């Protein structure tokens, strides 16, 4: 009973930080850093499937409420990210190490970008611009660095099967 309430509060906190605090730090910060997407990728790799789907649906619902995209955009992104990460984890990743954690976050960013590109299909001039791809590269770098920080600070608390960073 306490776990869903705690997860809901964490998701609400991350959505509030994403929507209100990050834009006040700079206009480009929310474009580079997506905290709910990072949380969904972490939960998809480290938690069981049912709980990860619950987190994806709840985070998608909260972000879709404030999103300029169509309703269901973030829900679709988060659910597809969880499904893709779980598929790769069950079939290709051997352990929950730093490499699999970085690839899981890369997969979630690629799903986010692919669905975003489908949404921006009619605005082809914006998609083909250099600044669009520079922000995507910056997003990959920022999420990669934050993933490394999360792995080394929170990894021992969650527990791993292997103590190796890369195996």
Short mmCIF file of N, CA and C in Angstrom, two decimals:
data_model
loop_
_atom_site.label_atom_id
_atom_site.label_comp_id
_atom_site.label_asym_id
_atom_site.label_seq_id
_atom_site.Cartn_x
_atom_site.Cartn_y
_atom_site.Cartn_z
N UNK A 1 0.82 -1.19 0.00
CA UNK A 1 0.00 0.00 0.00
C UNK A 1 0.86 1.26 0.00
N UNK A 2 1.97 1.20 0.69
CA UNK A 2 2.83 2.37 0.78
C UNK A 2 3.62 2.60 -0.51
N UNK A 3 3.96 1.52 -1.21
CA UNK A 3 4.78 1.63 -2.42
C UNK A 3 4.10 2.43 -3.53
N UNK A 4 2.82 2.17 -3.88
CA UNK A 4 2.18 2.99 -4.92
C UNK A 4 2.03 4.46 -4.53
N UNK A 5 1.80 4.72 -3.26
CA UNK A 5 1.68 6.11 -2.81
C UNK A 5 3.03 6.81 -2.92
N UNK A 6 4.09 6.15 -2.52
CA UNK A 6 5.43 6.73 -2.63
C UNK A 6 5.82 6.95 -4.08
N UNK A 7 5.51 6.00 -4.95
CA UNK A 7 5.81 6.15 -6.38
C UNK A 7 5.02 7.30 -6.98
N UNK A 8 3.75 7.43 -6.59
CA UNK A 8 2.93 8.54 -7.08
C UNK A 8 3.51 9.88 -6.64
N UNK A 9 3.95 9.97 -5.40
CA UNK A 9 4.54 11.23 -4.92
C UNK A 9 5.85 11.54 -5.64
N UNK A 10 6.67 10.54 -5.91
CA UNK A 10 7.92 10.76 -6.64
C UNK A 10 7.62 11.23 -8.06
N UNK A 11 6.63 10.63 -8.71
CA UNK A 11 6.28 11.04 -10.07
C UNK A 11 5.74 12.46 -10.08
N UNK A 12 4.89 12.80 -9.12
CA UNK A 12 4.37 14.17 -9.03
C UNK A 12 5.51 15.15 -8.81
N UNK A 13 6.46 14.81 -7.94
CA UNK A 13 7.61 15.68 -7.70
C UNK A 13 8.44 15.87 -8.97
N UNK A 14 8.70 14.78 -9.70
CA UNK A 14 9.49 14.89 -10.92
C UNK A 14 8.78 15.70 -12.00
N UNK A 15 7.46 15.53 -12.12
CA UNK A 15 6.70 16.29 -13.11
C UNK A 15 6.68 17.77 -12.74
N UNK A 16 6.52 18.08 -11.46
CA UNK A 16 6.53 19.48 -11.03
C UNK A 16 7.90 20.10 -11.28
N UNK A 17 8.97 19.38 -10.99
CA UNK A 17 10.31 19.90 -11.27
C UNK A 17 10.51 20.09 -12.77
N UNK A 18 10.04 19.13 -13.57
CA UNK A 18 10.19 19.22 -15.03
C UNK A 18 9.42 20.39 -15.61
N UNK A 19 8.23 20.64 -15.09
CA UNK A 19 7.37 21.66 -15.67
C UNK A 19 7.65 23.05 -15.11
N UNK A 20 7.97 23.15 -13.83
CA UNK A 20 8.08 24.47 -13.23
C UNK A 20 9.51 24.91 -12.93
N UNK A 21 10.34 24.03 -12.41
CA UNK A 21 11.68 24.45 -11.99
C UNK A 21 12.67 24.50 -13.14
N UNK A 22 12.70 23.48 -13.97
CA UNK A 22 13.69 23.44 -15.05
C UNK A 22 13.54 24.58 -16.06
N UNK A 23 12.32 24.99 -16.47
CA UNK A 23 12.23 26.13 -17.39
C UNK A 23 12.71 27.44 -16.77
N UNK A 24 12.64 27.56 -15.45
CA UNK A 24 13.12 28.80 -14.82
C UNK A 24 14.64 28.86 -14.78
N UNK A 25 15.32 27.73 -14.91
CA UNK A 25 16.78 27.72 -14.95
C UNK A 25 17.33 28.14 -16.30
N UNK A 26 16.56 27.96 -17.34
CA UNK A 26 16.96 28.32 -18.69
C UNK A 26 16.01 27.68 -19.67
N UNK A 27 15.81 28.32 -20.80
CA UNK A 27 14.83 27.82 -21.76
C UNK A 27 15.24 26.50 -22.38
N UNK A 28 16.53 26.20 -22.39
CA UNK A 28 17.01 24.98 -23.04
C UNK A 28 17.10 23.79 -22.08
N UNK A 29 17.03 24.02 -20.79
CA UNK A 29 17.19 22.94 -19.81
C UNK A 29 16.10 21.86 -19.95
N UNK A 30 14.81 22.22 -20.08
CA UNK A 30 13.81 21.15 -20.24
C UNK A 30 13.95 20.40 -21.56
N UNK A 31 14.59 21.02 -22.55
CA UNK A 31 14.81 20.32 -23.82
C UNK A 31 15.93 19.29 -23.70
N UNK A 32 16.88 19.54 -22.81
CA UNK A 32 18.01 18.62 -22.64
C UNK A 32 17.75 17.54 -21.60
N UNK A 33 16.94 17.84 -20.61
CA UNK A 33 16.77 16.94 -19.48
C UNK A 33 15.30 16.59 -19.31
N UNK A 34 14.99 15.32 -19.33
CA UNK A 34 13.62 14.85 -19.15
C UNK A 34 13.62 13.89 -17.96
N UNK A 35 13.34 14.43 -16.79
CA UNK A 35 13.41 13.64 -15.56
C UNK A 35 12.39 12.49 -15.51
N UNK A 36 11.13 12.71 -15.90
CA UNK A 36 10.20 11.57 -15.87
C UNK A 36 10.61 10.43 -16.82
N UNK A 37 11.18 10.77 -17.97
CA UNK A 37 11.64 9.74 -18.90
C UNK A 37 12.80 8.95 -18.29
N UNK A 38 13.68 9.64 -17.60
CA UNK A 38 14.79 8.98 -16.92
C UNK A 38 14.28 8.06 -15.81
N UNK A 39 13.27 8.51 -15.07
CA UNK A 39 12.69 7.70 -14.00
C UNK A 39 11.99 6.46 -14.56
N UNK A 40 11.29 6.63 -15.67
CA UNK A 40 10.61 5.49 -16.30
C UNK A 40 11.64 4.48 -16.81
N UNK A 41 12.73 4.96 -17.39
CA UNK A 41 13.77 4.04 -17.86
C UNK A 41 14.43 3.30 -16.70
N UNK A 42 14.65 3.99 -15.59
CA UNK A 42 15.22 3.34 -14.40
C UNK A 42 14.27 2.28 -13.86
N UNK A 43 12.99 2.63 -13.79
CA UNK A 43 12.02 1.67 -13.25
C UNK A 43 11.83 0.49 -14.19
N UNK A 44 11.92 0.72 -15.49
CA UNK A 44 11.77 -0.39 -16.43
C UNK A 44 12.91 -1.39 -16.32
N UNK A 45 14.09 -0.90 -15.98
CA UNK A 45 15.24 -1.80 -15.87
C UNK A 45 15.33 -2.46 -14.50
N UNK A 46 15.00 -1.73 -13.44
CA UNK A 46 15.24 -2.23 -12.09
C UNK A 46 14.02 -2.81 -11.39
N UNK A 47 12.81 -2.52 -11.87
CA UNK A 47 11.61 -3.01 -11.20
C UNK A 47 10.91 -4.04 -12.07
N UNK A 48 9.90 -4.68 -11.49
CA UNK A 48 9.17 -5.68 -12.27
C UNK A 48 8.26 -5.01 -13.30
N UNK A 49 7.75 -5.81 -14.22
CA UNK A 49 7.02 -5.29 -15.37
C UNK A 49 5.74 -4.56 -14.98
N UNK A 50 4.96 -5.12 -14.08
CA UNK A 50 3.69 -4.50 -13.69
C UNK A 50 3.89 -3.14 -13.06
N UNK A 51 4.87 -3.03 -12.18
CA UNK A 51 5.14 -1.76 -11.53
C UNK A 51 5.70 -0.74 -12.51
N UNK A 52 6.52 -1.19 -13.44
CA UNK A 52 7.08 -0.28 -14.46
C UNK A 52 5.98 0.25 -15.38
N UNK A 53 5.02 -0.59 -15.73
CA UNK A 53 3.89 -0.14 -16.56
C UNK A 53 3.03 0.85 -15.79
N UNK A 54 2.81 0.59 -14.49
CA UNK A 54 2.07 1.53 -13.65
C UNK A 54 2.76 2.89 -13.60
N UNK A 55 4.07 2.89 -13.43
CA UNK A 55 4.84 4.14 -13.39
C UNK A 55 4.76 4.85 -14.74
N UNK A 56 4.86 4.11 -15.82
CA UNK A 56 4.79 4.71 -17.16
C UNK A 56 3.42 5.34 -17.41
N UNK A 57 2.37 4.64 -17.04
CA UNK A 57 1.02 5.18 -17.24
C UNK A 57 0.78 6.42 -16.39
N UNK A 58 1.19 6.37 -15.15
CA UNK A 58 0.97 7.49 -14.25
C UNK A 58 1.79 8.71 -14.65
N UNK A 59 3.06 8.51 -14.98
CA UNK A 59 3.89 9.63 -15.42
C UNK A 59 3.39 10.19 -16.74
N UNK A 60 2.96 9.32 -17.64
CA UNK A 60 2.40 9.78 -18.91
C UNK A 60 1.13 10.58 -18.71
N UNK A 61 0.27 10.15 -17.80
CA UNK A 61 -0.97 10.87 -17.53
C UNK A 61 -0.68 12.26 -16.97
N UNK A 62 0.24 12.36 -16.01
CA UNK A 62 0.55 13.66 -15.43
C UNK A 62 1.21 14.60 -16.43
N UNK A 63 2.12 14.08 -17.25
CA UNK A 63 2.77 14.95 -18.24
C UNK A 63 1.85 15.29 -19.40
N UNK A 64 0.96 14.39 -19.77
CA UNK A 64 0.02 14.68 -20.86
C UNK A 64 -0.95 15.79 -20.49
N UNK A 65 -1.21 15.94 -19.22
CA UNK A 65 -2.12 17.00 -18.79
C UNK A 65 -1.55 18.39 -19.11
N UNK A 66 -0.23 18.55 -19.01
CA UNK A 66 0.42 19.84 -19.25
C UNK A 66 1.13 19.92 -20.59
N UNK A 67 1.02 18.90 -21.40
CA UNK A 67 1.80 18.82 -22.63
C UNK A 67 1.15 19.59 -23.78
N UNK A 68 1.97 20.22 -24.63
CA UNK A 68 1.41 20.84 -25.83
C UNK A 68 1.14 19.83 -26.95
N UNK A 69 1.60 18.59 -26.77
CA UNK A 69 1.37 17.55 -27.76
C UNK A 69 -0.03 16.98 -27.60
N UNK A 70 -0.39 16.06 -28.46
CA UNK A 70 -1.70 15.41 -28.35
C UNK A 70 -1.76 14.61 -27.05
N UNK A 71 -2.99 14.46 -26.53
CA UNK A 71 -3.15 13.73 -25.28
C UNK A 71 -2.81 12.26 -25.50
N UNK A 72 -1.94 11.74 -24.70
CA UNK A 72 -1.48 10.37 -24.84
C UNK A 72 -0.08 10.27 -25.39
N UNK A 73 0.53 11.41 -25.76
CA UNK A 73 1.88 11.40 -26.32
C UNK A 73 2.87 10.81 -25.33
N UNK A 74 2.92 11.37 -24.13
CA UNK A 74 3.88 10.90 -23.15
C UNK A 74 3.52 9.51 -22.63
N UNK A 75 2.24 9.22 -22.52
CA UNK A 75 1.84 7.87 -22.13
C UNK A 75 2.31 6.84 -23.14
N UNK A 76 2.17 7.16 -24.43
CA UNK A 76 2.64 6.27 -25.49
C UNK A 76 4.16 6.13 -25.46
N UNK A 77 4.86 7.25 -25.28
CA UNK A 77 6.32 7.21 -25.22
C UNK A 77 6.79 6.36 -24.05
N UNK A 78 6.20 6.57 -22.88
CA UNK A 78 6.65 5.84 -21.69
C UNK A 78 6.31 4.35 -21.78
N UNK A 79 5.12 4.02 -22.28
CA UNK A 79 4.76 2.61 -22.40
C UNK A 79 5.63 1.89 -23.43
N UNK A 80 5.88 2.52 -24.56
CA UNK A 80 6.76 1.90 -25.56
C UNK A 80 8.19 1.78 -25.03
N UNK A 81 8.63 2.76 -24.25
CA UNK A 81 9.97 2.68 -23.66
C UNK A 81 10.07 1.51 -22.70
N UNK A 82 9.06 1.34 -21.86
CA UNK A 82 9.08 0.22 -20.91
C UNK A 82 9.08 -1.11 -21.66
N UNK A 83 8.23 -1.23 -22.67
CA UNK A 83 8.18 -2.48 -23.44
C UNK A 83 9.50 -2.77 -24.14
N UNK A 84 10.11 -1.75 -24.74
CA UNK A 84 11.37 -1.95 -25.45
C UNK A 84 12.51 -2.28 -24.49
N UNK A 85 12.56 -1.59 -23.35
CA UNK A 85 13.62 -1.85 -22.38
C UNK A 85 13.47 -3.25 -21.79
N UNK A 86 12.24 -3.64 -21.46
CA UNK A 86 12.02 -4.99 -20.93
C UNK A 86 12.37 -6.06 -21.97
N UNK A 87 12.03 -5.81 -23.23
CA UNK A 87 12.38 -6.75 -24.29
C UNK A 87 13.89 -6.92 -24.40
N UNK A 88 14.62 -5.79 -24.41
CA UNK A 88 16.08 -5.87 -24.51
C UNK A 88 16.68 -6.48 -23.25
N UNK A 89 16.09 -6.18 -22.11
CA UNK A 89 16.63 -6.72 -20.86
C UNK A 89 16.46 -8.24 -20.80
N UNK A 90 15.31 -8.72 -21.23
CA UNK A 90 15.08 -10.16 -21.17
C UNK A 90 15.84 -10.93 -22.25
N UNK A 91 16.12 -10.30 -23.38
CA UNK A 91 16.73 -11.02 -24.49
C UNK A 91 18.22 -10.74 -24.71
N UNK A 92 18.69 -9.55 -24.36
CA UNK A 92 20.06 -9.19 -24.73
C UNK A 92 20.94 -8.80 -23.55
N UNK A 93 20.40 -8.11 -22.55
CA UNK A 93 21.22 -7.68 -21.41
C UNK A 93 21.45 -8.86 -20.49
N UNK A 94 22.69 -9.03 -20.04
CA UNK A 94 22.98 -10.12 -19.13
C UNK A 94 22.75 -9.70 -17.68
N UNK A 95 23.18 -8.50 -17.34
CA UNK A 95 23.09 -8.03 -15.97
C UNK A 95 22.56 -6.60 -15.97
N UNK A 96 22.22 -6.15 -14.81
CA UNK A 96 21.80 -4.75 -14.66
C UNK A 96 23.04 -3.93 -14.29
N UNK A 97 23.89 -3.71 -15.26
CA UNK A 97 25.12 -2.96 -15.02
C UNK A 97 25.03 -1.60 -15.69
N UNK A 98 26.12 -0.86 -15.67
CA UNK A 98 26.13 0.48 -16.22
C UNK A 98 25.86 0.48 -17.72
N UNK A 99 26.42 -0.47 -18.43
CA UNK A 99 26.19 -0.54 -19.87
C UNK A 99 24.73 -0.75 -20.21
N UNK A 100 24.07 -1.68 -19.52
CA UNK A 100 22.65 -1.91 -19.80
C UNK A 100 21.81 -0.72 -19.36
N UNK A 101 22.22 -0.03 -18.31
CA UNK A 101 21.50 1.15 -17.85
C UNK A 101 21.62 2.30 -18.85
N UNK A 102 22.82 2.48 -19.41
CA UNK A 102 23.00 3.51 -20.44
C UNK A 102 22.22 3.18 -21.71
N UNK A 103 22.22 1.92 -22.10
CA UNK A 103 21.47 1.52 -23.30
C UNK A 103 19.97 1.66 -23.06
N UNK A 104 19.51 1.36 -21.85
CA UNK A 104 18.08 1.52 -21.54
C UNK A 104 17.66 2.99 -21.66
N UNK A 105 18.50 3.89 -21.18
CA UNK A 105 18.17 5.31 -21.31
C UNK A 105 18.28 5.78 -22.75
N UNK A 106 19.23 5.24 -23.50
CA UNK A 106 19.33 5.56 -24.92
C UNK A 106 18.09 5.09 -25.67
N UNK A 107 17.61 3.89 -25.34
CA UNK A 107 16.39 3.38 -25.99
C UNK A 107 15.18 4.26 -25.68
N UNK A 108 15.07 4.71 -24.43
CA UNK A 108 13.93 5.57 -24.09
C UNK A 108 14.02 6.91 -24.81
N UNK A 109 15.22 7.46 -24.95
CA UNK A 109 15.37 8.71 -25.70
C UNK A 109 15.08 8.51 -27.18
N UNK A 110 15.47 7.38 -27.73
CA UNK A 110 15.18 7.11 -29.14
C UNK A 110 13.68 6.94 -29.39
N UNK A 111 12.98 6.31 -28.47
CA UNK A 111 11.53 6.19 -28.60
C UNK A 111 10.88 7.57 -28.51
N UNK A 112 11.35 8.38 -27.57
CA UNK A 112 10.83 9.74 -27.41
C UNK A 112 11.07 10.56 -28.68
N UNK A 113 12.26 10.46 -29.25
CA UNK A 113 12.59 11.22 -30.45
C UNK A 113 11.82 10.69 -31.67
N UNK A 114 11.67 9.38 -31.78
CA UNK A 114 10.96 8.81 -32.93
C UNK A 114 9.49 9.21 -32.93
N UNK A 115 8.84 9.15 -31.78
CA UNK A 115 7.43 9.55 -31.72
C UNK A 115 7.32 11.06 -31.89
N UNK A 116 8.29 11.80 -31.39
CA UNK A 116 8.30 13.25 -31.62
C UNK A 116 8.47 13.60 -33.08
N UNK A 117 9.30 12.85 -33.80
CA UNK A 117 9.48 13.10 -35.24
C UNK A 117 8.23 12.76 -36.03
N UNK A 118 7.51 11.73 -35.62
CA UNK A 118 6.24 11.42 -36.27
C UNK A 118 5.24 12.55 -36.03
N UNK A 119 5.27 13.11 -34.83
CA UNK A 119 4.38 14.24 -34.51
C UNK A 119 4.73 15.46 -35.34
N UNK A 120 6.02 15.71 -35.54
CA UNK A 120 6.47 16.88 -36.30
C UNK A 120 6.62 16.58 -37.79
N UNK A 121 5.97 15.56 -38.30
CA UNK A 121 6.13 15.17 -39.70
C UNK A 121 5.77 16.30 -40.65
N UNK A 122 4.74 17.06 -40.33
CA UNK A 122 4.30 18.13 -41.23
C UNK A 122 5.15 19.39 -41.10
N UNK A 123 6.00 19.45 -40.08
CA UNK A 123 6.91 20.57 -39.90
C UNK A 123 8.32 20.11 -40.23
N UNK A 124 8.51 19.69 -41.46
CA UNK A 124 9.75 19.07 -41.87
C UNK A 124 10.94 20.03 -41.80
N UNK A 125 10.71 21.32 -41.98
CA UNK A 125 11.82 22.27 -41.92
C UNK A 125 12.41 22.36 -40.52
N UNK A 126 11.58 22.19 -39.48
CA UNK A 126 12.10 22.20 -38.12
C UNK A 126 12.87 20.93 -37.80
N UNK A 127 12.42 19.82 -38.34
CA UNK A 127 13.07 18.53 -38.07
C UNK A 127 14.44 18.46 -38.74
N UNK A 128 14.55 19.04 -39.93
CA UNK A 128 15.80 18.98 -40.67
C UNK A 128 16.81 20.04 -40.25
N UNK A 129 16.44 20.92 -39.31
CA UNK A 129 17.36 21.98 -38.90
C UNK A 129 18.49 21.41 -38.05
N UNK A 130 19.59 22.11 -38.05
CA UNK A 130 20.78 21.67 -37.31
C UNK A 130 20.55 21.79 -35.81
N UNK A 131 19.83 22.82 -35.38
CA UNK A 131 19.61 23.01 -33.94
C UNK A 131 18.79 21.87 -33.34
N UNK A 132 17.89 21.31 -34.11
CA UNK A 132 17.10 20.16 -33.63
C UNK A 132 18.02 18.99 -33.29
N UNK A 133 18.96 18.70 -34.16
CA UNK A 133 19.85 17.57 -33.94
C UNK A 133 20.94 17.89 -32.92
N UNK A 134 21.31 19.16 -32.77
CA UNK A 134 22.25 19.55 -31.72
C UNK A 134 21.61 19.35 -30.35
N UNK A 135 20.33 19.72 -30.22
CA UNK A 135 19.64 19.49 -28.96
C UNK A 135 19.49 18.00 -28.66
N UNK A 136 19.27 17.20 -29.70
CA UNK A 136 19.18 15.75 -29.48
C UNK A 136 20.52 15.20 -29.02
N UNK A 137 21.62 15.66 -29.61
CA UNK A 137 22.94 15.23 -29.17
C UNK A 137 23.21 15.70 -27.74
N UNK A 138 22.82 16.93 -27.42
CA UNK A 138 22.96 17.43 -26.06
C UNK A 138 22.12 16.63 -25.08
N UNK A 139 20.93 16.23 -25.51
CA UNK A 139 20.07 15.42 -24.66
C UNK A 139 20.71 14.06 -24.39
N UNK A 140 21.33 13.47 -25.40
CA UNK A 140 22.02 12.20 -25.21
C UNK A 140 23.17 12.34 -24.21
N UNK A 141 23.94 13.41 -24.32
CA UNK A 141 25.07 13.63 -23.42
C UNK A 141 24.60 13.88 -22.00
N UNK A 142 23.61 14.76 -21.83
CA UNK A 142 23.13 15.09 -20.49
C UNK A 142 22.48 13.87 -19.82
N UNK A 143 21.67 13.13 -20.56
CA UNK A 143 21.06 11.93 -20.00
C UNK A 143 22.11 10.87 -19.70
N UNK A 144 23.13 10.76 -20.53
CA UNK A 144 24.19 9.80 -20.26
C UNK A 144 24.96 10.13 -18.99
N UNK A 145 25.30 11.40 -18.81
CA UNK A 145 26.01 11.81 -17.59
C UNK A 145 25.14 11.63 -16.35
N UNK A 146 23.88 12.00 -16.45
CA UNK A 146 22.98 11.84 -15.31
C UNK A 146 22.74 10.35 -15.01
N UNK A 147 22.73 9.53 -16.03
CA UNK A 147 22.59 8.09 -15.85
C UNK A 147 23.78 7.53 -15.09
N UNK A 148 24.97 7.97 -15.43
CA UNK A 148 26.17 7.51 -14.73
C UNK A 148 26.14 7.94 -13.27
N UNK A 149 25.72 9.17 -13.01
CA UNK A 149 25.62 9.66 -11.63
C UNK A 149 24.60 8.84 -10.85
N UNK A 150 23.44 8.61 -11.44
CA UNK A 150 22.40 7.83 -10.76
C UNK A 150 22.88 6.41 -10.51
N UNK A 151 23.56 5.83 -11.46
CA UNK A 151 24.01 4.44 -11.31
C UNK A 151 25.00 4.30 -10.16
N UNK A 152 25.95 5.21 -10.05
CA UNK A 152 26.97 5.05 -9.02
C UNK A 152 26.52 5.52 -7.65
N UNK A 153 25.51 6.40 -7.58
CA UNK A 153 25.04 6.84 -6.27
C UNK A 153 23.85 6.02 -5.77
N UNK A 154 22.94 5.65 -6.65
CA UNK A 154 21.75 4.91 -6.23
C UNK A 154 21.85 3.42 -6.50
N UNK A 155 22.78 3.00 -7.31
CA UNK A 155 22.93 1.59 -7.63
C UNK A 155 23.16 0.70 -6.42
N UNK A 156 24.07 1.06 -5.51
CA UNK A 156 24.27 0.22 -4.32
C UNK A 156 23.04 0.15 -3.41
N UNK A 157 22.20 1.18 -3.42
CA UNK A 157 20.99 1.14 -2.60
C UNK A 157 19.96 0.17 -3.15
N UNK A 158 19.86 0.10 -4.48
CA UNK A 158 18.88 -0.77 -5.11
C UNK A 158 19.38 -2.21 -5.14
N UNK A 159 20.66 -2.36 -5.32
CA UNK A 159 21.24 -3.70 -5.36
C UNK A 159 21.42 -4.20 -6.78
N UNK A 160 22.52 -4.86 -7.00
CA UNK A 160 22.83 -5.41 -8.33
C UNK A 160 23.26 -6.86 -8.15
N UNK A 161 23.16 -7.59 -9.23
CA UNK A 161 23.65 -8.96 -9.19
C UNK A 161 25.16 -8.99 -9.31
N UNK A 162 25.69 -8.15 -10.16
CA UNK A 162 27.13 -8.06 -10.35
C UNK A 162 27.61 -6.72 -9.80
N UNK A 163 28.81 -6.68 -9.30
CA UNK A 163 29.37 -5.45 -8.79
C UNK A 163 30.19 -4.73 -9.85
N UNK A 164 30.20 -5.23 -11.05
CA UNK A 164 30.98 -4.63 -12.12
C UNK A 164 30.19 -3.52 -12.79
N UNK A 165 30.89 -2.48 -13.19
CA UNK A 165 30.21 -1.40 -13.91
C UNK A 165 29.87 -1.86 -15.32
N UNK A 166 30.78 -2.56 -15.94
CA UNK A 166 30.54 -3.11 -17.28
C UNK A 166 30.94 -4.58 -17.27
N UNK A 167 30.06 -5.43 -17.76
CA UNK A 167 30.39 -6.85 -17.78
C UNK A 167 30.10 -7.43 -19.15
#
